[in-house]
């Protein structure tokens, strides 16, 4: 069943469609929430996300754009728990050296997951959305409410931070 | 937590009964408050404890109406089917209310019963519009579902 069809059926009030929606999207939501928060908070926040999704579904304008809408809600729920971390000023982007494809190769998915928790929330979030959730740059920009250029800069900085961490651990040279 | 466990946690919030219950609380609470208010205001020479009883009933009706409003506004989403059921429920109960208030206006003429009848007529009109909009919105969604299911 396509996402759009699932959303339309949910908006019609079909209970099986709600179950299908949760079955399809719970893992991506939980992955995002879990990478951003502790295990103790993840289940409750994931539930908050789903309740907000169900409340918001009747007003969802573009069912085909469900994924960015869902992650915008998830991000709001996470940022409510991480107000202090999100308020931290970002390192000026111009000062960041650009880390290109060579580092992408190093970003083995499993290795990234292990090391994500050491990164600040802003950088961790963009890596989770782009690499673990496979969202496009445009979707990441919509979810984080920032321009696409800023998404690219954050990704570059996040990759650099991750790379530096791996170098320190001796995982890469 | 796996998807089934999460759905289990959420299923209580997705009950049609609870959503329609919120609508029923609002509609019946508001209708009851209007009818009792008209009855109370036009009842001649009541004793003090009857005033208290009317006041308590009025508060109860308004509390239910407030609870229903809060549920719909903040907690309970109304999906397309719910909107149609809620619109039908509101229309039926408001027609009943209007009939009762009109009988009251005939048997106890006065500005209070006329105002109550006018308010009930407004509620009937509003619920008819809401029902029509809910049916139209559901028809659009059903058409889109049909298109998607048939790959159009």
XYZ file of C-alpha atoms in Angstrom:
325
model
C 0.000 0.000 0.000
C 1.420 3.412 -0.950
C 1.968 6.058 1.712
C -0.618 8.313 0.169
C -3.257 5.583 0.114
C -2.472 4.703 3.727
C -2.859 8.345 4.773
C -6.101 8.761 2.839
C -7.504 5.655 4.534
C -6.411 6.977 7.941
C -8.071 10.307 7.224
C -11.224 8.433 6.341
C -11.065 6.938 9.851
C -10.246 3.313 8.926
C -8.773 1.629 11.963
C -6.769 -1.000 10.019
C -5.029 1.840 8.189
C -3.824 3.296 11.512
C -2.332 -0.068 12.434
C -0.673 -0.301 9.027
C 0.708 3.225 9.371
C 2.265 2.398 12.738
C 3.669 -0.896 11.395
C 5.280 0.921 8.455
C 6.618 4.015 10.186
C 7.242 3.046 13.789
C 10.802 1.826 13.183
C 11.975 5.002 11.390
C 10.364 7.159 14.100
C 11.855 5.072 16.874
C 15.309 5.064 15.226
C 15.291 8.855 15.020
C 14.007 9.340 18.571
C 16.353 6.728 20.016
C 19.421 8.248 18.326
C 18.502 11.638 19.746
C 17.431 10.654 23.262
C 18.164 8.077 25.914
C 16.519 4.640 25.802
C 14.495 5.540 28.889
C 12.860 8.489 27.110
C 12.589 7.042 23.611
C 9.415 4.977 24.076
C 7.455 7.790 25.710
C 8.571 10.337 23.132
C 7.770 7.950 20.270
C 4.282 7.571 21.732
C 3.964 11.374 21.980
C 4.965 11.588 18.330
C 2.287 9.112 17.276
C -0.408 10.850 19.287
C 0.530 14.156 17.657
C 0.492 12.448 14.248
C -3.006 11.065 14.810
C -4.222 14.448 16.025
C -2.658 16.210 13.047
C -3.645 13.751 10.288
C -7.053 15.336 9.543
C -5.218 18.600 8.761
C -2.376 17.099 6.708
C -2.545 18.972 3.391
C -0.242 16.820 1.258
C -0.517 13.089 2.051
C 2.247 12.381 -0.456
C 4.643 14.442 1.729
C 3.945 12.397 4.832
C 7.565 11.550 5.720
C 8.879 15.114 6.191
C 5.683 16.015 8.053
C 6.123 13.024 10.367
C 9.765 13.849 11.104
C 8.894 17.509 11.703
C 6.539 16.326 14.449
C 9.170 13.917 15.782
C 11.775 16.690 15.795
C 9.421 18.961 17.736
C 8.863 16.246 20.344
C 12.610 15.615 20.629
C 13.498 19.304 20.801
C 11.007 19.752 23.648
C 13.196 17.332 25.612
C 16.472 18.842 24.453
C 15.775 22.550 24.717
C 19.146 23.338 26.253
C 21.151 21.411 23.666
C 19.237 22.924 20.746
C 19.810 26.399 22.173
C 23.603 25.900 21.976
C 25.058 28.302 19.371
C 26.386 26.559 16.272
C 30.016 26.771 15.267
C 30.191 29.360 12.433
C 29.725 27.403 9.227
C 32.298 29.359 7.195
C 35.013 28.166 9.550
C 34.315 24.509 8.814
C 36.564 22.717 6.403
C 34.467 20.905 3.803
C 34.712 17.169 4.119
C 33.743 15.463 0.944
C 33.062 12.048 -0.479
C 36.236 10.525 0.931
C 34.689 10.775 4.359
C 31.367 9.407 3.116
C 33.135 6.172 2.405
C 34.246 6.039 5.998
C 30.719 6.487 7.235
C 29.876 2.888 7.560
C 26.319 2.757 8.855
C 26.997 0.575 11.879
C 30.082 2.553 12.827
C 28.154 5.775 12.543
C 25.393 4.537 14.837
C 27.919 3.575 17.502
C 29.562 6.995 17.414
C 26.538 9.211 16.915
C 25.813 9.662 20.591
C 29.086 11.515 21.043
C 28.073 14.296 18.648
C 26.151 17.454 19.602
C 22.402 17.222 18.892
C 22.367 19.536 15.860
C 25.013 17.490 14.028
C 23.657 14.154 15.270
C 20.190 15.060 14.058
C 21.260 15.912 10.533
C 23.259 12.675 10.207
C 20.319 10.616 11.462
C 17.867 12.265 9.075
C 20.114 12.145 6.037
C 21.926 8.818 6.465
C 19.755 6.667 8.714
C 16.350 7.869 7.509
C 17.492 8.343 3.898
C 15.709 11.660 3.594
C 16.612 14.077 0.824
C 18.423 17.362 1.467
C 15.160 19.198 0.743
C 13.226 17.070 3.243
C 15.936 17.569 5.885
C 15.718 21.311 5.260
C 11.940 21.270 5.694
C 12.123 19.193 8.874
C 14.817 21.341 10.484
C 13.297 24.584 9.137
C 16.590 25.691 7.610
C 17.779 26.379 4.024
C 19.211 23.498 1.958
C 22.616 25.222 2.011
C 22.636 25.091 5.798
C 21.760 21.377 5.687
C 24.812 20.796 3.461
C 27.044 22.787 5.802
C 25.742 20.952 8.851
C 26.251 17.619 7.124
C 29.794 18.588 6.237
C 30.551 19.659 9.786
C 28.880 16.568 11.246
C 30.919 14.299 8.972
C 34.079 16.135 9.990
C 33.252 15.720 13.689
C 32.505 12.058 13.193
C 35.667 11.604 11.167
C 37.753 13.318 13.857
C 36.217 11.103 16.476
C 36.974 7.974 14.473
C 40.538 9.160 13.970
C 40.925 9.699 17.714
C 39.576 6.223 18.373
C 41.980 4.826 15.815
C 39.175 3.434 13.650
C 40.437 5.424 10.635
C 43.670 7.117 9.734
C 9.316 -1.330 21.577
C 8.010 -2.956 18.425
C 5.220 -1.556 16.191
C 2.576 -3.891 17.607
C 3.341 -2.830 21.178
C 3.222 0.814 20.157
C -0.103 0.337 18.379
C -1.399 -1.407 21.491
C -0.509 1.692 23.524
C -2.224 3.955 21.010
C -5.352 1.992 20.221
C -7.330 3.487 23.117
C -6.818 6.920 21.589
C -8.126 5.696 18.240
C -11.484 4.427 19.419
C -14.421 5.683 17.320
C -16.596 5.445 20.410
C -14.398 7.875 22.341
C -14.368 10.367 19.445
C -18.125 10.251 18.970
C -18.537 10.389 22.756
C -16.731 13.741 22.785
C -19.075 15.074 20.084
C -22.125 13.741 21.929
C -20.958 15.431 25.159
C -20.646 18.767 23.357
C -23.917 18.590 21.420
C -26.108 17.173 24.182
C -24.483 19.357 26.848
C -25.072 22.527 24.845
C -28.601 21.529 23.803
C -29.492 20.587 27.375
C -28.114 23.888 28.683
C -30.195 25.912 26.196
C -33.399 23.970 26.858
C -33.028 23.944 30.637
C -32.070 27.627 30.602
C -35.241 28.514 28.669
C -37.327 26.346 30.981
C -35.735 27.846 34.078
C -36.131 31.438 32.919
C -39.811 30.994 32.053
C -40.919 28.900 35.016
C -43.139 31.103 37.214
C -42.672 31.391 40.980
C -40.038 28.773 41.765
C -38.964 27.943 45.283
C -35.350 28.483 46.313
C -34.361 24.816 46.234
C -35.853 24.452 42.724
C -33.630 27.333 41.575
C -30.675 25.502 43.080
C -31.664 22.283 41.282
C -31.992 24.099 37.938
C -28.663 25.812 38.547
C -26.962 22.479 39.247
C -28.441 20.910 36.106
C -27.386 23.922 34.056
C -23.821 23.670 35.386
C -23.747 19.935 34.632
C -24.854 20.512 31.023
C -22.321 23.303 30.517
C -19.565 21.159 32.059
C -20.319 18.359 29.575
C -20.349 20.854 26.720
C -17.019 22.282 27.910
C -15.522 18.819 28.273
C -16.653 17.851 24.752
C -15.226 21.072 23.305
C -11.899 20.524 25.047
C -11.711 16.903 23.856
C -12.422 17.824 20.242
C -10.155 20.862 20.239
C -7.154 19.375 22.059
C -7.295 15.603 22.375
C -9.569 13.830 19.925
C -9.122 14.264 16.189
C -12.205 13.913 14.030
C -11.627 11.914 10.855
C -13.850 11.983 7.776
C -16.311 9.340 8.952
C -16.425 10.863 12.446
C -17.279 14.232 10.916
C -20.263 12.744 9.096
C -21.490 10.879 12.197
C -20.919 13.940 14.389
C -22.735 16.201 11.899
C -25.707 13.809 11.766
C -25.805 13.548 15.551
C -25.619 17.314 15.948
C -28.327 17.909 13.343
C -30.722 15.346 14.876
C -30.268 16.581 18.436
C -30.519 20.242 17.412
C -33.758 19.577 15.511
C -35.058 17.909 18.671
C -33.904 20.900 20.718
C -35.507 23.356 18.324
C -38.814 21.448 18.453
C -38.751 21.499 22.253
C -37.926 25.204 22.392
C -40.630 26.054 19.838
C -43.202 24.210 21.974
C -41.895 26.213 24.940
C -42.159 29.472 22.966
C -45.783 28.689 22.074
C -46.832 27.690 25.583
C -44.749 30.364 27.362
C -44.415 33.311 25.011
C -41.755 35.849 25.874
C -38.381 37.163 24.727
C -36.449 34.368 26.499
C -38.157 31.523 24.637
C -38.026 33.425 21.335
C -34.282 34.005 21.824
C -33.815 30.319 22.721
C -35.781 29.281 19.602
C -33.643 31.601 17.447
C -30.468 30.152 18.987
C -31.713 26.589 18.409
C -32.510 27.459 14.771
C -28.968 28.826 14.405
C -27.587 25.577 15.838
C -29.692 23.548 13.378
C -28.416 25.636 10.468
C -24.801 25.392 11.673
C -24.983 21.627 12.132
C -26.572 21.226 8.666
C -23.678 23.176 7.126
C -21.118 21.140 9.105
C -22.766 17.895 8.009
C -22.755 18.961 4.347
C -19.072 19.952 4.569
C -18.148 16.698 6.302
C -19.937 14.668 3.614
C -18.220 16.631 0.844
C -14.794 16.191 2.482
C -15.370 12.448 2.877
C -16.514 12.158 -0.740
C -13.255 13.779 -1.915
C -11.193 11.330 0.154
C -13.227 8.318 -1.030
C -12.743 9.397 -4.640
C -8.981 9.761 -4.111
C -8.816 6.354 -2.410
C -10.640 4.816 -5.348
C -8.177 6.447 -7.785
C -5.153 5.216 -5.833
C -6.527 1.695 -5.439
C -7.217 1.460 -9.143
C -3.913 3.028 -10.163
C -5.537 5.992 -11.902
